[in-house]
PDB file of C-alpha atoms in Angstrom:
ATOM      1  CA  MET A   1      52.756  87.336 113.113  1.00  0.00           C
ATOM      2  CA  ALA A   2      56.506  87.892 113.545  1.00  0.00           C
ATOM      3  CA  GLN A   3      57.749  90.541 115.607  1.00  0.00           C
ATOM      4  CA  ALA A   4      58.856  93.216 114.543  1.00  0.00           C
ATOM      5  CA  THR A   5      61.938  94.697 114.228  1.00  0.00           C
ATOM      6  CA  PHE A   6      62.914  98.100 113.907  1.00  0.00           C
ATOM      7  CA  THR A   7      66.475  99.552 112.091  1.00  0.00           C
ATOM      8  CA  ASP A   8      67.706 103.033 111.989  1.00  0.00           C
ATOM      9  CA  VAL A   9      70.838 104.068 109.733  1.00  0.00           C
ATOM     10  CA  MET A  10      72.374 107.323 109.828  1.00  0.00           C
ATOM     11  CA  LEU A  11      73.500 109.635 106.475  1.00  0.00           C
ATOM     12  CA  PRO A  12      77.395 107.446 106.108  1.00  0.00           C
ATOM     13  CA  GLU A  13      79.682 110.608 105.912  1.00  0.00           C
ATOM     14  CA  GLU A  14      81.632 108.539 102.964  1.00  0.00           C
ATOM     15  CA  ALA A  15      80.022 106.837  99.600  1.00  0.00           C
ATOM     16  CA  ASN A  16      78.835 102.955  99.902  1.00  0.00           C
ATOM     17  CA  HIS A  17      79.472 102.592  95.729  1.00  0.00           C
ATOM     18  CA  LEU A  18      79.340 104.039  92.652  1.00  0.00           C
ATOM     19  CA  ALA A  19      75.702 103.724  90.713  1.00  0.00           C
ATOM     20  CA  PRO A  20      75.706 102.099  87.051  1.00  0.00           C
ATOM     21  CA  ASP A  21      74.078 105.474  86.575  1.00  0.00           C
ATOM     22  CA  GLY A  22      77.675 106.830  87.784  1.00  0.00           C
ATOM     23  CA  SER A  23      76.143 108.595  91.029  1.00  0.00           C
ATOM     24  CA  GLN A  24      77.800 108.495  94.547  1.00  0.00           C
ATOM     25  CA  VAL A  25      75.167 105.802  96.570  1.00  0.00           C
ATOM     26  CA  ARG A  26      74.964 106.075 100.105  1.00  0.00           C
ATOM     27  CA  GLU A  27      72.562 102.943 101.506  1.00  0.00           C
ATOM     28  CA  LEU A  28      69.762 103.419 104.241  1.00  0.00           C
ATOM     29  CA  ALA A  29      67.370 101.709 105.603  1.00  0.00           C
ATOM     30  CA  ARG A  30      65.833  98.288 104.457  1.00  0.00           C
ATOM     31  CA  LEU A  31      62.040  96.632 105.156  1.00  0.00           C
ATOM     32  CA  ALA A  32      61.319  94.033 102.749  1.00  0.00           C
ATOM     33  CA  GLY A  33      59.033  96.511  99.899  1.00  0.00           C
ATOM     34  CA  GLY A  34      62.244  98.343  99.497  1.00  0.00           C
ATOM     35  CA  THR A  35      64.487 100.390  99.824  1.00  0.00           C
ATOM     36  CA  MET A  36      65.853 103.602 100.582  1.00  0.00           C
ATOM     37  CA  ALA A  37      69.514 105.758  98.901  1.00  0.00           C
ATOM     38  CA  HIS A  38      70.508 108.734  99.244  1.00  0.00           C
ATOM     39  CA  PHE A  39      72.439 109.660  95.880  1.00  0.00           C
ATOM     40  CA  THR A  40      75.186 112.555  94.795  1.00  0.00           C
ATOM     41  CA  LEU A  41      75.387 113.583  91.052  1.00  0.00           C
ATOM     42  CA  PRO A  42      78.905 116.079  91.505  1.00  0.00           C
ATOM     43  CA  PRO A  43      78.892 119.513  90.005  1.00  0.00           C
ATOM     44  CA  GLY A  44      79.042 119.616  86.082  1.00  0.00           C
ATOM     45  CA  ALA A  45      78.038 115.973  85.950  1.00  0.00           C
ATOM     46  CA  VAL A  46      76.161 113.564  83.285  1.00  0.00           C
ATOM     47  CA  SER A  47      75.138 110.077  84.551  1.00  0.00           C
ATOM     48  CA  LYS A  48      74.672 107.172  81.912  1.00  0.00           C
ATOM     49  CA  ALA A  49      71.402 106.734  80.767  1.00  0.00           C
ATOM     50  CA  VAL A  50      69.078 103.205  82.183  1.00  0.00           C
ATOM     51  CA  ARG A  51      66.458 101.410  82.593  1.00  0.00           C
ATOM     52  CA  HIS A  52      65.679  99.449  85.614  1.00  0.00           C
ATOM     53  CA  ARG A  53      64.328  95.916  84.593  1.00  0.00           C
ATOM     54  CA  THR A  54      62.726  95.154  87.758  1.00  0.00           C
ATOM     55  CA  VAL A  55      61.986  98.017  90.049  1.00  0.00           C
ATOM     56  CA  GLU A  56      60.549 101.129  90.807  1.00  0.00           C
ATOM     57  CA  GLU A  57      61.654 104.228  92.338  1.00  0.00           C
ATOM     58  CA  ILE A  58      60.693 107.299  93.708  1.00  0.00           C
ATOM     59  CA  TRP A  59      62.862 110.496  93.980  1.00  0.00           C
ATOM     60  CA  PHE A  60      63.247 113.409  96.356  1.00  0.00           C
ATOM     61  CA  ILE A  61      65.931 116.434  96.043  1.00  0.00           C
ATOM     62  CA  LEU A  62      67.925 117.542  98.619  1.00  0.00           C
ATOM     63  CA  SER A  63      69.518 120.273  97.449  1.00  0.00           C
ATOM     64  CA  GLY A  64      71.550 121.244  94.048  1.00  0.00           C
ATOM     65  CA  ARG A  65      70.107 122.199  91.025  1.00  0.00           C
ATOM     66  CA  GLY A  66      69.438 120.503  87.264  1.00  0.00           C
ATOM     67  CA  GLN A  67      67.422 118.519  85.169  1.00  0.00           C
ATOM     68  CA  MET A  68      66.131 114.537  84.718  1.00  0.00           C
ATOM     69  CA  TRP A  69      65.452 112.592  80.766  1.00  0.00           C
ATOM     70  CA  ARG A  70      62.408 110.216  81.671  1.00  0.00           C
ATOM     71  CA  ARG A  71      61.507 108.551  78.634  1.00  0.00           C
ATOM     72  CA  SER A  72      58.533 105.531  78.854  1.00  0.00           C
ATOM     73  CA  GLY A  73      57.410 104.171  75.690  1.00  0.00           C
ATOM     74  CA  ARG A  74      56.636 107.019  73.620  1.00  0.00           C
ATOM     75  CA  MET A  75      56.577 109.329  75.768  1.00  0.00           C
ATOM     76  CA  HIS A  76      59.314 111.507  77.661  1.00  0.00           C
ATOM     77  CA  GLU A  77      59.767 113.875  79.219  1.00  0.00           C
ATOM     78  CA  ILE A  78      62.657 116.716  81.001  1.00  0.00           C
ATOM     79  CA  ALA A  79      61.818 117.496  84.709  1.00  0.00           C
ATOM     80  CA  ASP A  80      63.939 120.152  86.362  1.00  0.00           C
ATOM     81  CA  LEU A  81      65.130 119.625  89.354  1.00  0.00           C
ATOM     82  CA  ALA A  82      65.442 121.920  92.522  1.00  0.00           C
ATOM     83  CA  PRO A  83      65.282 121.147  96.460  1.00  0.00           C
ATOM     84  CA  GLY A  84      61.627 119.794  97.451  1.00  0.00           C
ATOM     85  CA  LEU A  85      60.545 118.156  94.438  1.00  0.00           C
ATOM     86  CA  SER A  86      59.150 115.067  94.463  1.00  0.00           C
ATOM     87  CA  LEU A  87      59.150 113.186  90.927  1.00  0.00           C
ATOM     88  CA  THR A  88      58.471 108.866  89.944  1.00  0.00           C
ATOM     89  CA  ILE A  89      61.165 106.885  87.683  1.00  0.00           C
ATOM     90  CA  PRO A  90      57.904 103.621  86.992  1.00  0.00           C
ATOM     91  CA  LEU A  91      59.591 100.203  86.083  1.00  0.00           C
ATOM     92  CA  GLY A  92      61.030 100.476  82.884  1.00  0.00           C
ATOM     93  CA  THR A  93      62.051 103.784  82.522  1.00  0.00           C
ATOM     94  CA  SER A  94      64.329 105.235  80.840  1.00  0.00           C
ATOM     95  CA  PHE A  95      66.539 107.881  82.868  1.00  0.00           C
ATOM     96  CA  GLN A  96      69.271 110.224  83.011  1.00  0.00           C
ATOM     97  CA  PHE A  97      69.893 113.515  85.012  1.00  0.00           C
ATOM     98  CA  ARG A  98      72.281 116.123  85.361  1.00  0.00           C
ATOM     99  CA  THR A  99      73.474 118.590  87.385  1.00  0.00           C
ATOM    100  CA  ASP A 100      73.415 122.750  86.626  1.00  0.00           C
ATOM    101  CA  GLY A 101      75.826 124.748  88.566  1.00  0.00           C
ATOM    102  CA  ASP A 102      78.093 124.907  91.495  1.00  0.00           C
ATOM    103  CA  ALA A 103      77.150 122.900  93.906  1.00  0.00           C
ATOM    104  CA  PRO A 104      76.130 118.354  93.890  1.00  0.00           C
ATOM    105  CA  LEU A 105      72.945 117.382  93.158  1.00  0.00           C
ATOM    106  CA  THR A 106      71.072 115.206  95.747  1.00  0.00           C
ATOM    107  CA  ALA A 107      68.210 113.243  97.040  1.00  0.00           C
ATOM    108  CA  VAL A 108      66.698 110.639  98.444  1.00  0.00           C
ATOM    109  CA  ALA A 109      64.878 107.802  96.556  1.00  0.00           C
ATOM    110  CA  ILE A 110      63.330 105.023  97.532  1.00  0.00           C
ATOM    111  CA  THR A 111      63.570 101.296  95.335  1.00  0.00           C
ATOM    112  CA  MET A 112      60.332  98.407  95.479  1.00  0.00           C
ATOM    113  CA  PRO A 113      61.114  95.928  95.362  1.00  0.00           C
ATOM    114  CA  PRO A 114      64.236  96.667  97.164  1.00  0.00           C
ATOM    115  CA  TRP A 115      67.621  97.417  95.009  1.00  0.00           C
ATOM    116  CA  PRO A 116      68.638  94.213  93.315  1.00  0.00           C
ATOM    117  CA  GLY A 117      72.433  94.738  92.164  1.00  0.00           C
ATOM    118  CA  ALA A 118      74.735  96.515  89.785  1.00  0.00           C
ATOM    119  CA  GLU A 119      72.684  94.088  86.761  1.00  0.00           C
ATOM    120  CA  GLU A 120      69.516  95.409  87.232  1.00  0.00           C
ATOM    121  CA  ALA A 121      70.522  98.223  85.696  1.00  0.00           C
ATOM    122  CA  GLU A 122      70.599  98.663  81.639  1.00  0.00           C
ATOM    123  CA  PHE A 123      71.963 101.102  79.858  1.00  0.00           C
ATOM    124  CA  VAL A 124      70.271 103.437  76.802  1.00  0.00           C
ATOM    125  CA  ASP A 125      70.515 105.742  74.764  1.00  0.00           C
ATOM    126  CA  GLY A 126      70.392 109.195  76.833  1.00  0.00           C
ATOM    127  CA  ILE A 127      69.717 112.209  75.703  1.00  0.00           C
ATOM    128  CA  TRP A 128      72.812 114.059  77.234  1.00  0.00           C
TER     129      TRP A 128
END
């Protein structure tokens, strides 16, 4: 059995890059089965609507308020985003999110399997 490797990653002060949906991304820890990242969407912003080709995600809202639209097949909903809420984005789900109010929306998300790169996101028609 291979020796485990421990990784500790402090939240970077500045975003590492922009996600295909337009949110600011700060990369965090990574394992073979998934990656963790911190996302920020500025006040008044609306993300681009996307669908992931091969990954699914679990999000946890840290601060700010907003809404997330999700669609999978015929099922769709708009969830109110607030600190403490966790939600899933299953494989093949189209989604889009936006902020409400004067504060940025921040979240931590786990992507499984690990995020492969910008080509993962396919742009779709959104609700906003």
